[in-house]
Amino acid sequence: MPNALNQIYMMGAVMLVLVIVHAVCNTFVDYRGHMMGAMMESDMRGELFEHYQKLSFRFYDEQKTGQLMTRITNDSFALSELFHHGPEDIVISLLNFVGAFIILIKINVELTLLVFLFLPIMAVYAFYFNKKMKRAMRKSKDRIGDINAQIEDTLSGIRVVKSFTNEKTEKKKFAYENSRFVDSRRDEYKSEAYFYEGMMVFIQLMTIAVIIFGGVGIVNASLDLADLLTFLLYIGILIEPIKRFSNFTRLYQEGITGFDRFMEVLEVEPDIQDAADAIELRHVQGNVEFKDVSFKYKDDYDYVLKNISLDIKVGEYIALVGSSGVGKTTLCSLIPRFYEINEGKILLDGRNIRDISLGSLRRNIGIVQQDVYLFAGTVSDNIRYGKLDASKEEIIEAAKKANAHDFIMELPDGYDTDIGQRGVKLSGGQKQRLSIARVFLKNPPVIIFDEATSALDNESEKAVQDSLEKLTDNRTTVVIAHRLSTVRNAQRIFVLTDNGIDEQGTHEELIALGGAYANLYNVQLKI
Ligand code: ADP
Ligand code: MG
């Protein structure tokens, strides 16, 4: 019978085509779905990174880098799986479930109702263990963050660890975090196992109930055997979506706990932002004025600065002296608005810095600090940080002004020498001169030196001092220094004490006054 054979071949061909279509579609969904998840994850990560850069000093004072890194890497990862499989799991299990319900109810109404009696009980069970699961997952995500924070802390301080031979202590600290993580995982897996196995038990109970109820029905002759067997066969298609949904729940909790951690930071409003009508400053002269400024780091802390008033004229070179911890660094970090002041106002060229856009305010202020931060990369990369579009010549010129050119030329690859993470391959004085070259390139009208030479040996100090003086030409300069030799040349010296600015004047005037400054000076002369 060629006709029948033809039909069989036809069927075979159709099935073959279907298999191919199925495989192609599945591959597409799998590949595109995962890519979609990855892209959504990448977008979220980008958004969080951008947000991190907006958050203020106050935020970072309280945070651990390791935790922040975990939020941006680990926590967003679980989300991409959820984004991809979540919709698919929900749609497929819902469709299957409704389909199964229709088929079952057509076979036998009573048995179907019996089966559906289990559902509310299962829902309550699932809800309870899901809550537990969520709590446990959240905890283990926090703990992974703690582990990363611990690693970050130890590795950043690895040189200190080794010099104190405190490897054992660090290992203990790490072991503690590590074991706390295992504990949280234990809770997580326990509730997961209870949840999943519980659901399986309910599914089996469902089948047993159908067999018993159906068996009784057969004995009473209210049900025929064929119906019961068909029903039992089809109950499998109801079980499948329930299992799928249980799997989805885990995925969901994993993703949503990550999402919560993610959103927690994303929802932090940067506490220092541009005002709605912030102005862009174009040509800054460099007049800096403090009017009755009071500041404390946190609301429940004491004031660090109280009623500070000072007026620094355009191009003036002033020095700020005072004992350690009195608030000199704090005062300087208020000018670029790293922290928001509590009372009073700070003016740049007569404008309240709160009305100036942060970008244009900070572009006009250069800061050289005692601990220099250099980025991993080459010497020229780091100098270029002061002006991203600087030419090679400009970089060299800045390096020359900063007395850095000579030592750079002696490095193995000159300007292309890799300086290691945080510039570990350079000496303190060299790092400081690079940071000054960076500010030369930036060329701001206001400059702050915060103990820039305090940690240096005499020779480097002289080189740095020399380049500092070049930098101060025609700029408003605030110098904080321990060594009074550095401040002698200042046009005005302000002495900061716990009571505010106690004395001000030139070196000679303050010596003649015989107050706090004269005391500091005499003490240093004796050493
Ligand atoms: P100085 O530079 O004069 O040595 P600082 O301005 O660094 O002093 O510090 C002034 C005071 O403010 C100190 O008592 C210090 O403990 C406190 N302080 C400094 N930075 C912070 C901060 N980020 N958070 C809370 N308190 C701080
Ligand atoms: Mg300081």
PDB file of N, CA, C and O in Angstrom, residues 19-34 84:
ATOM      1  N   VAL A  19      10.901  18.670  15.086  1.00  0.00           N
ATOM      2  CA  VAL A  19      12.052  18.550  15.995  1.00  0.00           C
ATOM      3  C   VAL A  19      13.039  19.674  15.733  1.00  0.00           C
ATOM      4  O   VAL A  19      13.543  20.332  16.661  1.00  0.00           O
ATOM      5  N   ILE A  20      13.287  19.933  14.445  1.00  0.00           N
ATOM      6  CA  ILE A  20      14.250  20.982  14.103  1.00  0.00           C
ATOM      7  C   ILE A  20      13.731  22.350  14.574  1.00  0.00           C
ATOM      8  O   ILE A  20      14.450  23.124  15.206  1.00  0.00           O
ATOM      9  N   VAL A  21      12.454  22.613  14.286  1.00  0.00           N
ATOM     10  CA  VAL A  21      11.869  23.897  14.710  1.00  0.00           C
ATOM     11  C   VAL A  21      11.966  24.040  16.226  1.00  0.00           C
ATOM     12  O   VAL A  21      12.376  25.081  16.755  1.00  0.00           O
ATOM     13  N   HIS A  22      11.637  22.949  16.925  1.00  0.00           N
ATOM     14  CA  HIS A  22      11.692  22.967  18.374  1.00  0.00           C
ATOM     15  C   HIS A  22      13.096  23.284  18.870  1.00  0.00           C
ATOM     16  O   HIS A  22      13.307  24.144  19.734  1.00  0.00           O
ATOM     17  N   ALA A  23      14.065  22.591  18.254  1.00  0.00           N
ATOM     18  CA  ALA A  23      15.449  22.785  18.690  1.00  0.00           C
ATOM     19  C   ALA A  23      15.899  24.214  18.408  1.00  0.00           C
ATOM     20  O   ALA A  23      16.510  24.867  19.265  1.00  0.00           O
ATOM     21  N   VAL A  24      15.563  24.703  17.220  1.00  0.00           N
ATOM     22  CA  VAL A  24      15.985  26.059  16.859  1.00  0.00           C
ATOM     23  C   VAL A  24      15.342  27.080  17.799  1.00  0.00           C
ATOM     24  O   VAL A  24      16.019  27.969  18.337  1.00  0.00           O
ATOM     25  N   CYS A  25      14.041  26.918  18.039  1.00  0.00           N
ATOM     26  CA  CYS A  25      13.349  27.867  18.919  1.00  0.00           C
ATOM     27  C   CYS A  25      13.923  27.833  20.329  1.00  0.00           C
ATOM     28  O   CYS A  25      14.185  28.869  20.936  1.00  0.00           O
ATOM     29  N   ASN A  26      14.132  26.605  20.815  1.00  0.00           N
ATOM     30  CA  ASN A  26      14.656  26.492  22.171  1.00  0.00           C
ATOM     31  C   ASN A  26      16.045  27.104  22.301  1.00  0.00           C
ATOM     32  O   ASN A  26      16.351  27.777  23.277  1.00  0.00           O
ATOM     33  N   THR A  27      16.869  26.850  21.285  1.00  0.00           N
ATOM     34  CA  THR A  27      18.212  27.416  21.312  1.00  0.00           C
ATOM     35  C   THR A  27      18.121  28.940  21.324  1.00  0.00           C
ATOM     36  O   THR A  27      18.810  29.615  22.090  1.00  0.00           O
ATOM     37  N   PHE A  28      17.223  29.432  20.489  1.00  0.00           N
ATOM     38  CA  PHE A  28      17.056  30.875  20.400  1.00  0.00           C
ATOM     39  C   PHE A  28      16.630  31.461  21.757  1.00  0.00           C
ATOM     40  O   PHE A  28      17.229  32.404  22.269  1.00  0.00           O
ATOM     41  N   VAL A  29      15.579  30.814  22.339  1.00  0.00           N
ATOM     42  CA  VAL A  29      15.075  31.312  23.619  1.00  0.00           C
ATOM     43  C   VAL A  29      16.159  31.237  24.688  1.00  0.00           C
ATOM     44  O   VAL A  29      16.384  32.176  25.454  1.00  0.00           O
ATOM     45  N   ASP A  30      16.872  30.121  24.685  1.00  0.00           N
ATOM     46  CA  ASP A  30      17.905  29.927  25.687  1.00  0.00           C
ATOM     47  C   ASP A  30      19.003  30.974  25.552  1.00  0.00           C
ATOM     48  O   ASP A  30      19.368  31.653  26.512  1.00  0.00           O
ATOM     49  N   TYR A  31      19.461  31.130  24.336  1.00  0.00           N
ATOM     50  CA  TYR A  31      20.560  32.053  24.093  1.00  0.00           C
ATOM     51  C   TYR A  31      20.109  33.508  24.284  1.00  0.00           C
ATOM     52  O   TYR A  31      20.692  34.271  25.047  1.00  0.00           O
ATOM     53  N   ARG A  32      19.016  33.870  23.599  1.00  0.00           N
ATOM     54  CA  ARG A  32      18.558  35.247  23.699  1.00  0.00           C
ATOM     55  C   ARG A  32      18.102  35.586  25.118  1.00  0.00           C
ATOM     56  O   ARG A  32      18.316  36.691  25.602  1.00  0.00           O
ATOM     57  N   GLY A  33      17.453  34.598  25.733  1.00  0.00           N
ATOM     58  CA  GLY A  33      16.958  34.827  27.091  1.00  0.00           C
ATOM     59  C   GLY A  33      18.098  35.121  28.046  1.00  0.00           C
ATOM     60  O   GLY A  33      18.060  36.090  28.814  1.00  0.00           O
ATOM     61  N   HIS A  34      19.130  34.297  27.964  1.00  0.00           N
ATOM     62  CA  HIS A  34      20.272  34.536  28.846  1.00  0.00           C
ATOM     63  C   HIS A  34      20.942  35.850  28.518  1.00  0.00           C
ATOM     64  O   HIS A  34      21.357  36.592  29.405  1.00  0.00           O
ATOM     65  N   HIS A  84      15.568  36.089  33.187  1.00  0.00           N
ATOM     66  CA  HIS A  84      15.440  35.202  32.050  1.00  0.00           C
ATOM     67  C   HIS A  84      14.408  34.101  32.304  1.00  0.00           C
ATOM     68  O   HIS A  84      13.442  33.954  31.557  1.00  0.00           O
TER      69      HIS A  84
END
